[in-house]
Amino acid sequence: MRPLGDRSVNPISWPTMTFPPQPDPPRRGRPRADQVGEVEKRILDAATTLILTQGYAKTTVDQVAAAARTGKTTLYGRFPTKPDLFAAVIRRSTAEFARAVTVGESEGSAEERLVKAGLELADVTLTRFCIDLMLVTAAESDAFPELAVEVGRVGFSQCAAAIAACLAEITTLGTLEAATPLGERFVQMALHPLYMRAFYGEDLAGLREQARIDVALVARMFFASLVTAADLLHVPSGADA
């Protein structure tokens, strides 16, 4: 037995433990120049989701900053006030809506092509995003009257222009300007009643199905009146023979 003071005892050799370097914790300060666009997009994405789902009044800057994974200082650097943030959300959402409102080329009779154009609009606009955008803008129209007017104008004019473009092709109206009044009336008759029902909570999928009936009915009414004024319609080649 070795004496307690004997230092010749071999010490226990523990294995050497190595750990990978840990990344620095995320910083909540000012973003780098190459991150500015990404940060702004995250802020607007988060604010859009919150505002369209729970309304402007219930949405706080703290909620937006947390959802966007950014600091309030960064958020206020881009949008100094909550109204500024709301206006940016609505304008970006309106621009996205305007880009989505397009009507593709189609084949078939003039009436069939008009029905197809109307149904494409119904499918694009009778969505949760579009209805929520209209609802939240209307709800805040007292505080943001110019913004509400802008959203209504852009939404209606884009839909009317899409129908007018179709009418300009399938009738002898020929130009978008000449066809715009009829395009506006078509949207008012075929789609606006469905939007009103959506505002009061009716199922959007059911309303898109209802559009199959309503759009076709309005198109039939349009062409019944156009046939009375036969010079408005394209006359098929050889029809005078």
mmCIF file of N, CA and C in Angstrom, residues 12 46 52 54 95 120 147 186 210 216 220 232 237 241:
data_model
loop_
_atom_site.group_PDB
_atom_site.id
_atom_site.type_symbol
_atom_site.label_atom_id
_atom_site.label_comp_id
_atom_site.label_asym_id
_atom_site.label_seq_id
_atom_site.Cartn_x
_atom_site.Cartn_y
_atom_site.Cartn_z
ATOM 1 N N ILE A 12 -5.688 10.154 -12.795
ATOM 2 C CA ILE A 12 -6.705 9.693 -13.750
ATOM 3 C C ILE A 12 -6.678 10.614 -14.958
ATOM 4 N N ALA A 46 -45.685 40.128 -41.288
ATOM 5 C CA ALA A 46 -46.250 39.911 -39.955
ATOM 6 C C ALA A 46 -47.412 40.859 -39.693
ATOM 7 N N LEU A 52 -55.065 41.747 -40.842
ATOM 8 C CA LEU A 52 -56.176 41.162 -41.590
ATOM 9 C C LEU A 52 -56.932 40.115 -40.787
ATOM 10 N N GLN A 54 -57.014 40.007 -37.092
ATOM 11 C CA GLN A 54 -57.592 40.485 -35.834
ATOM 12 C C GLN A 54 -57.961 41.959 -35.845
ATOM 13 N N ALA A 95 -51.704 46.496 -53.955
ATOM 14 C CA ALA A 95 -50.875 46.247 -55.138
ATOM 15 C C ALA A 95 -50.841 44.760 -55.478
ATOM 16 N N GLU A 120 -63.212 34.022 -63.527
ATOM 17 C CA GLU A 120 -61.823 34.198 -63.088
ATOM 18 C C GLU A 120 -61.734 35.304 -62.039
ATOM 19 N N LEU A 147 -57.221 56.383 -47.696
ATOM 20 C CA LEU A 147 -56.771 55.016 -47.934
ATOM 21 C C LEU A 147 -57.945 54.130 -48.325
ATOM 22 N N PHE A 186 -71.132 45.359 -65.378
ATOM 23 C CA PHE A 186 -71.077 43.902 -65.227
ATOM 24 C C PHE A 186 -70.581 43.529 -63.830
ATOM 25 N N GLN A 210 -71.768 29.932 -56.197
ATOM 26 C CA GLN A 210 -72.905 30.763 -56.590
ATOM 27 C C GLN A 210 -72.541 31.655 -57.770
ATOM 28 N N ALA A 216 -73.033 33.777 -65.122
ATOM 29 C CA ALA A 216 -73.638 33.307 -66.375
ATOM 30 C C ALA A 216 -74.955 34.029 -66.644
ATOM 31 N N ARG A 220 -75.719 36.475 -69.811
ATOM 32 C CA ARG A 220 -76.857 36.223 -70.707
ATOM 33 C C ARG A 220 -77.699 37.487 -70.871
ATOM 34 N N LEU A 232 -73.469 46.292 -82.301
ATOM 35 C CA LEU A 232 -72.450 46.248 -81.269
ATOM 36 C C LEU A 232 -71.664 44.947 -81.288
ATOM 37 N N SER A 237 -67.929 36.320 -90.300
ATOM 38 C CA SER A 237 -67.646 36.462 -91.725
ATOM 39 C C SER A 237 -68.596 35.595 -92.522
ATOM 40 N N ALA A 241 -74.023 36.794 -96.499
ATOM 41 C CA ALA A 241 -74.210 36.105 -97.774
ATOM 42 C C ALA A 241 -75.587 35.478 -97.838
#
